[in-house]
PDB file of C-alpha atoms in Angstrom:
ATOM      1  CA  MET A   1     109.950  92.489  92.655  1.00 41.00           C
ATOM      2  CA  GLY A   2     106.463  93.106  91.363  1.00 42.00           C
ATOM      3  CA  LYS A   3     103.436  91.006  92.036  1.00 49.00           C
ATOM      4  CA  GLY A   4     103.366  89.588  88.520  1.00 43.00           C
ATOM      5  CA  LYS A   5     106.885  88.100  88.805  1.00 37.00           C
ATOM      6  CA  LYS A   6     107.564  84.448  89.616  1.00 30.00           C
ATOM      7  CA  ARG A   7     109.803  85.105  92.598  1.00 34.00           C
ATOM      8  CA  PRO A   8     109.134  82.828  95.612  1.00 32.00           C
ATOM      9  CA  GLY A   9     106.924  84.433  98.217  1.00 34.00           C
ATOM     10  CA  SER A  10     105.141  86.681  95.749  1.00 36.00           C
ATOM     11  CA  LEU A  11     102.501  88.977  97.160  1.00 38.00           C
ATOM     12  CA  LYS A  12      99.544  86.824  96.330  1.00 40.00           C
ATOM     13  CA  ASN A  13     101.298  83.811  97.828  1.00 36.00           C
ATOM     14  CA  HIS A  14     101.298  85.672 101.136  1.00 41.00           C
ATOM     15  CA  LEU A  15      97.533  85.314 101.067  1.00 42.00           C
ATOM     16  CA  ALA A  16      97.206  81.707  99.929  1.00 37.00           C
ATOM     17  CA  ASP A  17      99.677  79.143  98.637  1.00 35.00           C
ATOM     18  CA  ASP A  18      97.239  77.562  96.208  1.00 34.00           C
ATOM     19  CA  ASP A  19      94.815  80.029  94.659  1.00 36.00           C
ATOM     20  CA  LYS A  20      96.962  83.146  95.343  1.00 34.00           C
ATOM     21  CA  GLN A  21      94.080  85.096  96.762  1.00 37.00           C
ATOM     22  CA  ASN A  22      92.158  85.130  99.981  1.00 38.00           C
ATOM     23  CA  SER A  23      88.482  84.675 100.677  1.00 35.00           C
ATOM     24  CA  ILE A  24      87.520  86.269 103.986  1.00 36.00           C
ATOM     25  CA  ASP A  25      84.125  86.801 105.555  1.00 38.00           C
ATOM     26  CA  LYS A  26      83.618  90.549 105.598  1.00 34.00           C
ATOM     27  CA  SER A  27      80.828  92.602 107.177  1.00 34.00           C
ATOM     28  CA  GLN A  28      79.285  94.719 104.466  1.00 34.00           C
ATOM     29  CA  ASP A  29      75.795  95.674 103.379  1.00 36.00           C
ATOM     30  CA  SER A  30      73.744  93.446 101.104  1.00 30.00           C
ATOM     31  CA  SER A  31      74.202  95.749  98.105  1.00 32.00           C
ATOM     32  CA  ASP A  32      77.991  95.045  98.282  1.00 35.00           C
ATOM     33  CA  GLU A  33      78.811  98.751  98.409  1.00 37.00           C
ATOM     34  CA  ILE A  34      81.018 100.750 100.760  1.00 36.00           C
ATOM     35  CA  SER A  35      79.815 104.301 101.335  1.00 39.00           C
ATOM     36  CA  MET A  36      81.826 107.331 102.424  1.00 42.00           C
ATOM     37  CA  ASP A  37      80.641 110.232 104.539  1.00 48.00           C
ATOM     38  CA  ASP A  38      81.429 113.850 103.679  1.00 44.00           C
ATOM     39  CA  GLU A  39      84.649 113.697 105.719  1.00 46.00           C
ATOM     40  CA  GLY A  40      85.977 110.777 103.710  1.00 47.00           C
ATOM     41  CA  GLU A  41      85.319 108.252 106.486  1.00 49.00           C
ATOM     42  CA  GLU A  42      83.582 105.000 105.659  1.00 48.00           C
ATOM     43  CA  GLU A  43      80.032 104.480 106.848  1.00 52.00           C
ATOM     44  CA  ILE A  44      79.143 100.960 107.966  1.00 48.00           C
ATOM     45  CA  PRO A  45      75.374 100.336 107.833  1.00 53.00           C
ATOM     46  CA  ASP A  46      73.562  99.005 110.859  1.00 56.00           C
ATOM     47  CA  ASP A  47      71.956  96.144 108.928  1.00 57.00           C
ATOM     48  CA  VAL A  48      74.910  94.041 107.801  1.00 54.00           C
ATOM     49  CA  GLU A  49      75.419  90.510 106.653  1.00 63.00           C
ATOM     50  CA  LYS A  50      78.548  88.478 106.047  1.00 62.00           C
ATOM     51  CA  ILE A  51      79.538  87.904 102.459  1.00 65.00           C
ATOM     52  CA  ASN A  52      82.559  86.256 100.901  1.00 74.00           C
ATOM     53  CA  VAL A  53      85.008  88.688  99.305  1.00 79.00           C
ATOM     54  CA  ASP A  54      88.182  87.894  97.391  1.00 88.00           C
ATOM     55  CA  PHE A  55      91.031  90.330  98.018  1.00 94.00           C
ATOM     56  CA  GLU A  56      93.912  90.609  95.598  1.00 96.00           C
ATOM     57  CA  PHE A  57      97.232  92.465  95.700  1.00 97.00           C
ATOM     58  CA  PHE A  58      98.439  94.449  92.683  1.00 97.00           C
ATOM     59  CA  ASP A  59     101.289  96.725  91.718  1.00 96.00           C
ATOM     60  CA  PRO A  60     100.094 100.359  91.697  1.00 97.00           C
ATOM     61  CA  LYS A  61      99.249 101.522  88.184  1.00 97.00           C
ATOM     62  CA  GLU A  62      98.212 104.752  86.492  1.00 97.00           C
ATOM     63  CA  VAL A  63      94.619 103.504  86.363  1.00 97.00           C
ATOM     64  CA  ASP A  64      94.620 103.613  90.187  1.00 98.00           C
ATOM     65  CA  PHE A  65      95.314 107.355  90.315  1.00 98.00           C
ATOM     66  CA  HIS A  66      91.784 108.569  91.075  1.00 98.00           C
ATOM     67  CA  GLY A  67      91.076 105.647  93.397  1.00 97.00           C
ATOM     68  CA  LEU A  68      94.210 106.389  95.407  1.00 98.00           C
ATOM     69  CA  LYS A  69      93.283 110.056  95.629  1.00 97.00           C
ATOM     70  CA  ALA A  70      89.886 109.088  97.025  1.00 96.00           C
ATOM     71  CA  LEU A  71      91.428 106.632  99.486  1.00 97.00           C
ATOM     72  CA  LEU A  72      94.043 109.143 100.666  1.00 97.00           C
ATOM     73  CA  GLY A  73      91.778 112.179 100.431  1.00 95.00           C
ATOM     74  CA  HIS A  74      92.068 113.041 104.138  1.00 92.00           C
ATOM     75  CA  TYR A  75      95.643 111.907 104.659  1.00 95.00           C
ATOM     76  CA  LEU A  76      96.579 115.247 106.219  1.00 95.00           C
ATOM     77  CA  ASP A  77      93.151 115.862 107.773  1.00 92.00           C
ATOM     78  CA  GLY A  78      92.245 118.951 105.771  1.00 90.00           C
ATOM     79  CA  GLU A  79      95.666 120.616 105.919  1.00 93.00           C
ATOM     80  CA  PRO A  80      97.243 121.810 102.627  1.00 94.00           C
ATOM     81  CA  PHE A  81      98.527 118.727 100.820  1.00 97.00           C
ATOM     82  CA  GLU A  82      99.465 118.055  97.195  1.00 98.00           C
ATOM     83  CA  LEU A  83      97.526 114.812  96.942  1.00 98.00           C
ATOM     84  CA  SER A  84      98.006 114.334  93.193  1.00 98.00           C
ATOM     85  CA  ASP A  85     101.799 114.401  93.519  1.00 98.00           C
ATOM     86  CA  PHE A  86     101.571 111.986  96.434  1.00 98.00           C
ATOM     87  CA  ALA A  87      99.493 109.509  94.419  1.00 98.00           C
ATOM     88  CA  ASP A  88     101.862 109.876  91.463  1.00 98.00           C
ATOM     89  CA  ALA A  89     104.864 109.009  93.647  1.00 98.00           C
ATOM     90  CA  ILE A  90     103.142 105.888  94.962  1.00 98.00           C
ATOM     91  CA  ILE A  91     102.262 104.767  91.437  1.00 98.00           C
ATOM     92  CA  ALA A  92     105.729 105.497  90.045  1.00 97.00           C
ATOM     93  CA  GLN A  93     107.411 103.268  92.652  1.00 96.00           C
ATOM     94  CA  LYS A  94     106.193  99.976  91.244  1.00 89.00           C
ATOM     95  CA  THR A  95     108.770  97.618  92.736  1.00 95.00           C
ATOM     96  CA  VAL A  96     107.802  98.489  96.314  1.00 98.00           C
ATOM     97  CA  GLY A  97     104.158  99.115  97.075  1.00 98.00           C
ATOM     98  CA  THR A  98     100.811  97.368  96.822  1.00 98.00           C
ATOM     99  CA  VAL A  99      97.226  98.305  96.156  1.00 98.00           C
ATOM    100  CA  LEU A 100      94.493  96.131  97.601  1.00 97.00           C
ATOM    101  CA  LYS A 101      91.444  95.469  95.420  1.00 96.00           C
ATOM    102  CA  THR A 102      88.565  93.064  95.053  1.00 93.00           C
ATOM    103  CA  GLY A 103      89.376  92.731  91.344  1.00 93.00           C
ATOM    104  CA  GLU A 104      91.845  94.104  88.841  1.00 92.00           C
ATOM    105  CA  ASP A 105      89.320  96.535  87.369  1.00 92.00           C
ATOM    106  CA  GLU A 106      88.024  97.737  90.744  1.00 94.00           C
ATOM    107  CA  ASP A 107      89.094 100.818  92.706  1.00 95.00           C
ATOM    108  CA  PRO A 108      91.719 100.374  95.429  1.00 97.00           C
ATOM    109  CA  ILE A 109      90.368  99.735  98.913  1.00 96.00           C
ATOM    110  CA  GLY A 110      93.840  99.786 100.432  1.00 98.00           C
ATOM    111  CA  VAL A 111      97.419 100.794  99.763  1.00 98.00           C
ATOM    112  CA  VAL A 112     100.755 100.189 101.443  1.00 98.00           C
ATOM    113  CA  THR A 113     104.188 101.476 100.454  1.00 99.00           C
ATOM    114  CA  ALA A 114     107.377 102.971 101.866  1.00 99.00           C
ATOM    115  CA  LEU A 115     108.824 106.209 100.478  1.00 99.00           C
ATOM    116  CA  ASN A 116     112.434 107.079 101.276  1.00 99.00           C
ATOM    117  CA  VAL A 117     112.105 110.666 102.515  1.00 98.00           C
ATOM    118  CA  GLY A 118     115.613 111.510 101.349  1.00 97.00           C
ATOM    119  CA  ARG A 119     114.942 110.267  97.842  1.00 97.00           C
ATOM    120  CA  TYR A 120     111.671 112.215  97.708  1.00 97.00           C
ATOM    121  CA  SER A 121     112.894 115.269  99.620  1.00 95.00           C
ATOM    122  CA  GLY A 122     111.915 117.599  96.780  1.00 96.00           C
ATOM    123  CA  LEU A 123     108.356 116.287  96.613  1.00 98.00           C
ATOM    124  CA  LYS A 124     105.877 118.939  97.745  1.00 98.00           C
ATOM    125  CA  PRO A 125     103.527 116.649  99.708  1.00 98.00           C
ATOM    126  CA  LEU A 126     106.418 115.263 101.756  1.00 98.00           C
ATOM    127  CA  GLN A 127     107.602 118.777 102.507  1.00 98.00           C
ATOM    128  CA  GLN A 128     104.073 119.648 103.643  1.00 98.00           C
ATOM    129  CA  LEU A 129     103.884 116.521 105.784  1.00 98.00           C
ATOM    130  CA  PHE A 130     107.272 117.259 107.363  1.00 98.00           C
ATOM    131  CA  GLU A 131     106.227 120.763 108.419  1.00 98.00           C
ATOM    132  CA  TYR A 132     102.848 119.606 109.697  1.00 97.00           C
ATOM    133  CA  LEU A 133     104.288 116.799 111.821  1.00 98.00           C
ATOM    134  CA  LYS A 134     107.152 118.977 113.044  1.00 98.00           C
ATOM    135  CA  GLN A 135     104.591 121.277 114.636  1.00 97.00           C
ATOM    136  CA  LYS A 136     102.775 118.339 116.223  1.00 98.00           C
ATOM    137  CA  ALA A 137     106.042 116.825 117.455  1.00 98.00           C
ATOM    138  CA  SER A 138     107.005 120.161 118.992  1.00 98.00           C
ATOM    139  CA  GLU A 139     103.769 120.189 120.984  1.00 97.00           C
ATOM    140  CA  HIS A 140     104.856 116.882 122.530  1.00 98.00           C
ATOM    141  CA  GLY A 141     108.495 117.793 123.156  1.00 98.00           C
ATOM    142  CA  LEU A 142     109.771 115.603 120.327  1.00 98.00           C
ATOM    143  CA  ALA A 143     110.713 118.192 117.700  1.00 98.00           C
ATOM    144  CA  ASP A 144     114.433 117.397 117.812  1.00 98.00           C
ATOM    145  CA  GLN A 145     113.961 113.627 117.695  1.00 98.00           C
ATOM    146  CA  TYR A 146     111.479 113.961 114.858  1.00 98.00           C
ATOM    147  CA  ALA A 147     113.691 116.257 112.753  1.00 98.00           C
ATOM    148  CA  LYS A 148     116.741 114.070 113.359  1.00 98.00           C
ATOM    149  CA  ALA A 149     114.879 110.968 112.207  1.00 98.00           C
ATOM    150  CA  TRP A 150     113.449 112.670 109.110  1.00 98.00           C
ATOM    151  CA  GLU A 151     116.829 114.013 108.030  1.00 98.00           C
ATOM    152  CA  ALA A 152     118.779 110.813 108.707  1.00 98.00           C
ATOM    153  CA  LYS A 153     119.840 108.593 105.847  1.00 98.00           C
ATOM    154  CA  GLY A 154     117.610 105.560 105.386  1.00 98.00           C
ATOM    155  CA  THR A 155     114.346 106.928 106.806  1.00 99.00           C
ATOM    156  CA  ALA A 156     111.140 105.964 105.010  1.00 99.00           C
ATOM    157  CA  LEU A 157     107.565 107.128 105.397  1.00 99.00           C
ATOM    158  CA  LEU A 158     105.428 104.016 105.743  1.00 99.00           C
ATOM    159  CA  VAL A 159     102.143 104.783 103.990  1.00 98.00           C
ATOM    160  CA  THR A 160      99.238 102.498 104.763  1.00 96.00           C
ATOM    161  CA  GLU A 161      95.534 103.156 104.281  1.00 97.00           C
ATOM    162  CA  ARG A 162      92.650 100.687 104.121  1.00 96.00           C
ATOM    163  CA  LEU A 163      88.906 101.024 104.296  1.00 94.00           C
ATOM    164  CA  ILE A 164      87.893 100.827 107.915  1.00 90.00           C
ATOM    165  CA  ASN A 165      85.923  97.596 107.438  1.00 89.00           C
ATOM    166  CA  ALA A 166      88.771  95.740 105.715  1.00 93.00           C
ATOM    167  CA  PRO A 167      89.393  92.488 107.620  1.00 94.00           C
ATOM    168  CA  PRO A 168      92.266  92.561 110.128  1.00 94.00           C
ATOM    169  CA  GLU A 169      93.508  89.296 108.603  1.00 95.00           C
ATOM    170  CA  LEU A 170      94.878  91.364 105.725  1.00 96.00           C
ATOM    171  CA  GLY A 171      97.444  93.006 108.003  1.00 97.00           C
ATOM    172  CA  PRO A 172     100.059  90.215 108.150  1.00 97.00           C
ATOM    173  CA  PRO A 173     100.256  89.466 104.402  1.00 97.00           C
ATOM    174  CA  LEU A 174     100.283  93.152 103.479  1.00 98.00           C
ATOM    175  CA  MET A 175     103.076  93.951 105.919  1.00 98.00           C
ATOM    176  CA  GLN A 176     105.144  90.873 105.105  1.00 96.00           C
ATOM    177  CA  ALA A 177     104.776  91.569 101.403  1.00 97.00           C
ATOM    178  CA  LEU A 178     105.942  95.161 101.837  1.00 98.00           C
ATOM    179  CA  PHE A 179     109.074  94.267 103.752  1.00 98.00           C
ATOM    180  CA  ASP A 180     109.850  91.403 101.372  1.00 98.00           C
ATOM    181  CA  GLU A 181     109.668  93.814  98.450  1.00 98.00           C
ATOM    182  CA  ILE A 182     111.945  96.287 100.214  1.00 99.00           C
ATOM    183  CA  SER A 183     114.483  93.508 100.716  1.00 98.00           C
ATOM    184  CA  TRP A 184     114.230  92.388  97.088  1.00 98.00           C
ATOM    185  CA  ALA A 185     114.611  95.955  95.840  1.00 98.00           C
ATOM    186  CA  THR A 186     118.044  96.236  97.468  1.00 98.00           C
ATOM    187  CA  GLU A 187     119.151  93.530  95.021  1.00 97.00           C
ATOM    188  CA  ASP A 188     116.868  93.880  92.007  1.00 96.00           C
ATOM    189  CA  GLU A 189     116.735  97.600  91.223  1.00 97.00           C
ATOM    190  CA  PRO A 190     118.636  98.457  88.011  1.00 96.00           C
ATOM    191  CA  THR A 191     121.036 101.045  89.491  1.00 97.00           C
ATOM    192  CA  GLN A 192     123.132 101.184  92.635  1.00 97.00           C
ATOM    193  CA  GLU A 193     121.484 104.470  93.593  1.00 96.00           C
ATOM    194  CA  LEU A 194     118.038 102.896  93.519  1.00 97.00           C
ATOM    195  CA  ARG A 195     119.223  99.781  95.347  1.00 97.00           C
ATOM    196  CA  ASP A 196     120.752 101.959  98.042  1.00 98.00           C
ATOM    197  CA  SER A 197     117.516 103.942  98.397  1.00 98.00           C
ATOM    198  CA  PHE A 198     115.827 100.802  99.744  1.00 98.00           C
ATOM    199  CA  ASN A 199     118.498 100.130 102.361  1.00 98.00           C
ATOM    200  CA  LEU A 200     116.167 101.499 104.996  1.00 99.00           C
ATOM    201  CA  SER A 201     117.102 101.954 108.643  1.00 99.00           C
ATOM    202  CA  ARG A 202     113.865 103.220 110.165  1.00 99.00           C
ATOM    203  CA  TYR A 203     110.205 103.863 109.393  1.00 99.00           C
ATOM    204  CA  LEU A 204     108.118 106.897 110.254  1.00 99.00           C
ATOM    205  CA  ILE A 205     104.524 105.781 110.651  1.00 99.00           C
ATOM    206  CA  PHE A 206     101.642 108.258 110.515  1.00 98.00           C
ATOM    207  CA  THR A 207      98.397 106.430 111.153  1.00 97.00           C
ATOM    208  CA  ARG A 208      94.829 106.673 112.431  1.00 95.00           C
ATOM    209  CA  VAL A 209      93.488 105.396 115.720  1.00 95.00           C
ATOM    210  CA  TYR A 210      90.334 105.997 117.717  1.00 94.00           C
ATOM    211  CA  VAL A 211      89.964 106.747 121.411  1.00 91.00           C
ATOM    212  CA  ASP A 212      87.043 105.466 123.449  1.00 89.00           C
ATOM    213  CA  PRO A 213      85.761 108.407 125.533  1.00 80.00           C
ATOM    214  CA  SER A 214      84.887 106.068 128.385  1.00 76.00           C
ATOM    215  CA  GLY A 215      88.512 106.241 129.502  1.00 61.00           C
ATOM    216  CA  PRO A 216      90.982 109.173 129.838  1.00 51.00           C
ATOM    217  CA  GLN A 217      93.594 109.802 127.163  1.00 51.00           C
ATOM    218  CA  ASP A 218      96.401 112.282 127.666  1.00 51.00           C
ATOM    219  CA  GLY A 219      98.037 112.037 124.248  1.00 55.00           C
ATOM    220  CA  ALA A 220     101.447 112.184 125.901  1.00 57.00           C
ATOM    221  CA  ALA A 221     104.586 111.342 124.024  1.00 64.00           C
ATOM    222  CA  THR A 222     106.483 108.180 124.866  1.00 58.00           C
ATOM    223  CA  SER A 223     110.132 107.300 124.476  1.00 58.00           C
ATOM    224  CA  ASN A 224     111.347 103.741 123.909  1.00 53.00           C
ATOM    225  CA  ALA A 225     107.871 102.250 123.681  1.00 42.00           C
ATOM    226  CA  ARG A 226     109.215  98.736 124.252  1.00 43.00           C
ATOM    227  CA  SER A 227     109.093  99.559 127.948  1.00 40.00           C
ATOM    228  CA  LYS A 228     106.530 102.346 127.982  1.00 45.00           C
ATOM    229  CA  LYS A 229     103.971 102.865 125.231  1.00 48.00           C
ATOM    230  CA  LEU A 230     101.288 105.422 124.642  1.00 50.00           C
ATOM    231  CA  LYS A 231      98.704 104.112 127.052  1.00 49.00           C
ATOM    232  CA  PRO A 232      95.609 105.671 128.536  1.00 45.00           C
ATOM    233  CA  ALA A 233      94.420 104.820 132.019  1.00 52.00           C
ATOM    234  CA  GLY A 234      91.828 102.440 130.556  1.00 51.00           C
ATOM    235  CA  PRO A 235      91.633 100.315 127.396  1.00 43.00           C
ATOM    236  CA  THR A 236      90.634 103.271 125.248  1.00 79.00           C
ATOM    237  CA  THR A 237      92.948 103.185 122.227  1.00 89.00           C
ATOM    238  CA  VAL A 238      91.293 101.457 119.271  1.00 92.00           C
ATOM    239  CA  TYR A 239      93.715 100.470 116.516  1.00 95.00           C
ATOM    240  CA  ILE A 240      92.035 100.556 113.118  1.00 94.00           C
ATOM    241  CA  ARG A 241      94.826  98.497 111.571  1.00 96.00           C
ATOM    242  CA  PRO A 242      96.126  95.717 113.840  1.00 96.00           C
ATOM    243  CA  GLU A 243      99.763  96.140 112.804  1.00 98.00           C
ATOM    244  CA  ASP A 244      99.855  99.619 114.343  1.00 98.00           C
ATOM    245  CA  GLU A 245      99.554  98.242 117.868  1.00 97.00           C
ATOM    246  CA  PHE A 246     102.613  96.053 117.400  1.00 98.00           C
ATOM    247  CA  PHE A 247     104.623  98.734 115.655  1.00 98.00           C
ATOM    248  CA  GLN A 248     103.931 101.020 118.600  1.00 98.00           C
ATOM    249  CA  GLN A 249     105.115  98.393 121.052  1.00 98.00           C
ATOM    250  CA  GLN A 250     108.477  98.457 119.247  1.00 98.00           C
ATOM    251  CA  ALA A 251     108.650 102.209 118.592  1.00 98.00           C
ATOM    252  CA  GLU A 252     111.595 104.353 119.645  1.00 98.00           C
ATOM    253  CA  TRP A 253     109.147 107.155 120.334  1.00 98.00           C
ATOM    254  CA  SER A 254     105.535 107.976 119.600  1.00 98.00           C
ATOM    255  CA  PHE A 255     102.931 110.646 120.192  1.00 97.00           C
ATOM    256  CA  SER A 256      99.261 111.097 119.444  1.00 95.00           C
ATOM    257  CA  TYR A 257      96.821 113.940 119.009  1.00 95.00           C
ATOM    258  CA  ARG A 258      93.135 114.403 118.411  1.00 93.00           C
ATOM    259  CA  ILE A 259      91.836 115.354 114.963  1.00 93.00           C
ATOM    260  CA  GLU A 260      89.978 118.552 115.791  1.00 85.00           C
ATOM    261  CA  SER A 261      88.521 118.997 112.301  1.00 79.00           C
ATOM    262  CA  LYS A 262      86.437 115.843 112.691  1.00 74.00           C
ATOM    263  CA  GLN A 263      83.556 116.586 115.055  1.00 78.00           C
ATOM    264  CA  VAL A 264      81.817 113.631 116.695  1.00 82.00           C
ATOM    265  CA  GLY A 265      79.473 113.177 119.629  1.00 77.00           C
ATOM    266  CA  LYS A 266      80.993 113.096 123.099  1.00 76.00           C
ATOM    267  CA  ASP A 267      80.035 109.443 123.563  1.00 77.00           C
ATOM    268  CA  GLU A 268      81.345 108.332 120.173  1.00 85.00           C
ATOM    269  CA  LEU A 269      84.808 107.070 119.323  1.00 90.00           C
ATOM    270  CA  GLN A 270      87.140 110.034 118.957  1.00 90.00           C
ATOM    271  CA  PRO A 271      89.396 110.196 115.864  1.00 93.00           C
ATOM    272  CA  TRP A 272      93.071 110.593 116.730  1.00 94.00           C
ATOM    273  CA  ARG A 273      96.393 110.404 114.910  1.00 96.00           C
ATOM    274  CA  LEU A 274      99.348 108.333 116.037  1.00 97.00           C
ATOM    275  CA  VAL A 275     102.910 109.136 114.924  1.00 98.00           C
ATOM    276  CA  MET A 276     105.795 106.789 115.692  1.00 99.00           C
ATOM    277  CA  LEU A 277     109.319 105.873 114.682  1.00 99.00           C
ATOM    278  CA  VAL A 278     110.235 102.210 114.329  1.00 99.00           C
ATOM    279  CA  GLU A 279     113.800 101.078 113.687  1.00 99.00           C
ATOM    280  CA  ALA A 280     114.176  98.528 110.881  1.00 99.00           C
ATOM    281  CA  GLY A 281     115.693  96.038 113.301  1.00 98.00           C
ATOM    282  CA  ALA A 282     112.494  96.077 115.372  1.00 99.00           C
ATOM    283  CA  VAL A 283     110.190  95.281 112.445  1.00 98.00           C
ATOM    284  CA  PRO A 284     110.535  91.466 112.720  1.00 98.00           C
ATOM    285  CA  ARG A 285     109.432  91.604 116.358  1.00 98.00           C
ATOM    286  CA  ALA A 286     106.412  93.700 115.415  1.00 98.00           C
ATOM    287  CA  LEU A 287     105.450  91.288 112.633  1.00 98.00           C
ATOM    288  CA  GLU A 288     105.898  88.323 114.956  1.00 98.00           C
ATOM    289  CA  GLY A 289     103.480  89.856 117.436  1.00 98.00           C
ATOM    290  CA  LEU A 290     101.027  90.739 114.679  1.00 98.00           C
ATOM    291  CA  ASN A 291     101.078  87.232 113.226  1.00 97.00           C
ATOM    292  CA  ALA A 292     100.572  85.668 116.639  1.00 96.00           C
ATOM    293  CA  ALA A 293      97.618  87.927 117.414  1.00 95.00           C
ATOM    294  CA  ILE A 294      95.891  87.282 114.098  1.00 95.00           C
ATOM    295  CA  SER A 295      96.504  83.536 114.388  1.00 92.00           C
ATOM    296  CA  GLY A 296      95.071  83.585 117.880  1.00 87.00           C
ATOM    297  CA  MET A 297      92.038  85.503 116.699  1.00 81.00           C
ATOM    298  CA  ALA A 298      91.461  82.988 113.908  1.00 71.00           C
ATOM    299  CA  SER A 299      91.819  79.980 116.202  1.00 71.00           C
ATOM    300  CA  SER A 300      89.350  81.455 118.678  1.00 69.00           C
ATOM    301  CA  GLY A 301      86.811  82.087 115.956  1.00 64.00           C
ATOM    302  CA  GLY A 302      87.204  85.856 115.669  1.00 58.00           C
ATOM    303  CA  GLY A 303      86.909  88.733 118.066  1.00 53.00           C
ATOM    304  CA  GLN A 304      88.975  91.774 118.763  1.00 52.00           C
ATOM    305  CA  LEU A 305      92.752  91.833 119.039  1.00 53.00           C
TER     306      LEU A 305
END
């Protein structure tokens, strides 16, 4: 059910029970602007101060089209990708999906949704993504597992992008809101076909991480990450979005690879991609871990996860 409906546990209520929005200290420059470099990555100025920012959740709308294209501009890291069709699909699916803004008339600074890959099998950007990730999965010995998951009934692509300096505290309400909406859609959609399309069994997650060059990273694939996760010899994996760490802990399999098109200095954080498959039954455990970590961070006065 959409964010404007009166259903209990609405999206804004995930942020605050009273004022239905959240005020979080956020590091940002004094001009209150977020800049982007020529690769679409956000630049955080050296001279920062903390300001109070209200974040609000909205249903995706047509007015968000250009903002979503900017936010998702490097979703496939320079590979051929029909971005306009991708943004259109996100906007068209209004009952499941959220855009994050600092005001209704502002551009999106985040988006989260889940697209059933069977329902959208004819969509060009999903076809392009499938072929791209199939090649990457093959390089890690996971081509068969990847193809089987993609082609299985009830598989969804979990799409999540946020500006890199968005507070980690946004992770729990965004994720809980998404999975609540998926649950509601199985009851509220107007046709049985649509209701069935949200009976999801697993989630394919394609996300960004960074690797600290101070420690080795082999990028090896893992199977059943509950017992063995993608893990370098040192603490080198930096999760941009905190939920990704806990999804990976519950993943059936995962693999990572470096983004070669993004050149950085040898001593800088290296941009990587992480791909993983999480069964729907494992999602509550991931959210439980995420909530505990964020609560612990808040009680300790901040710091890294």
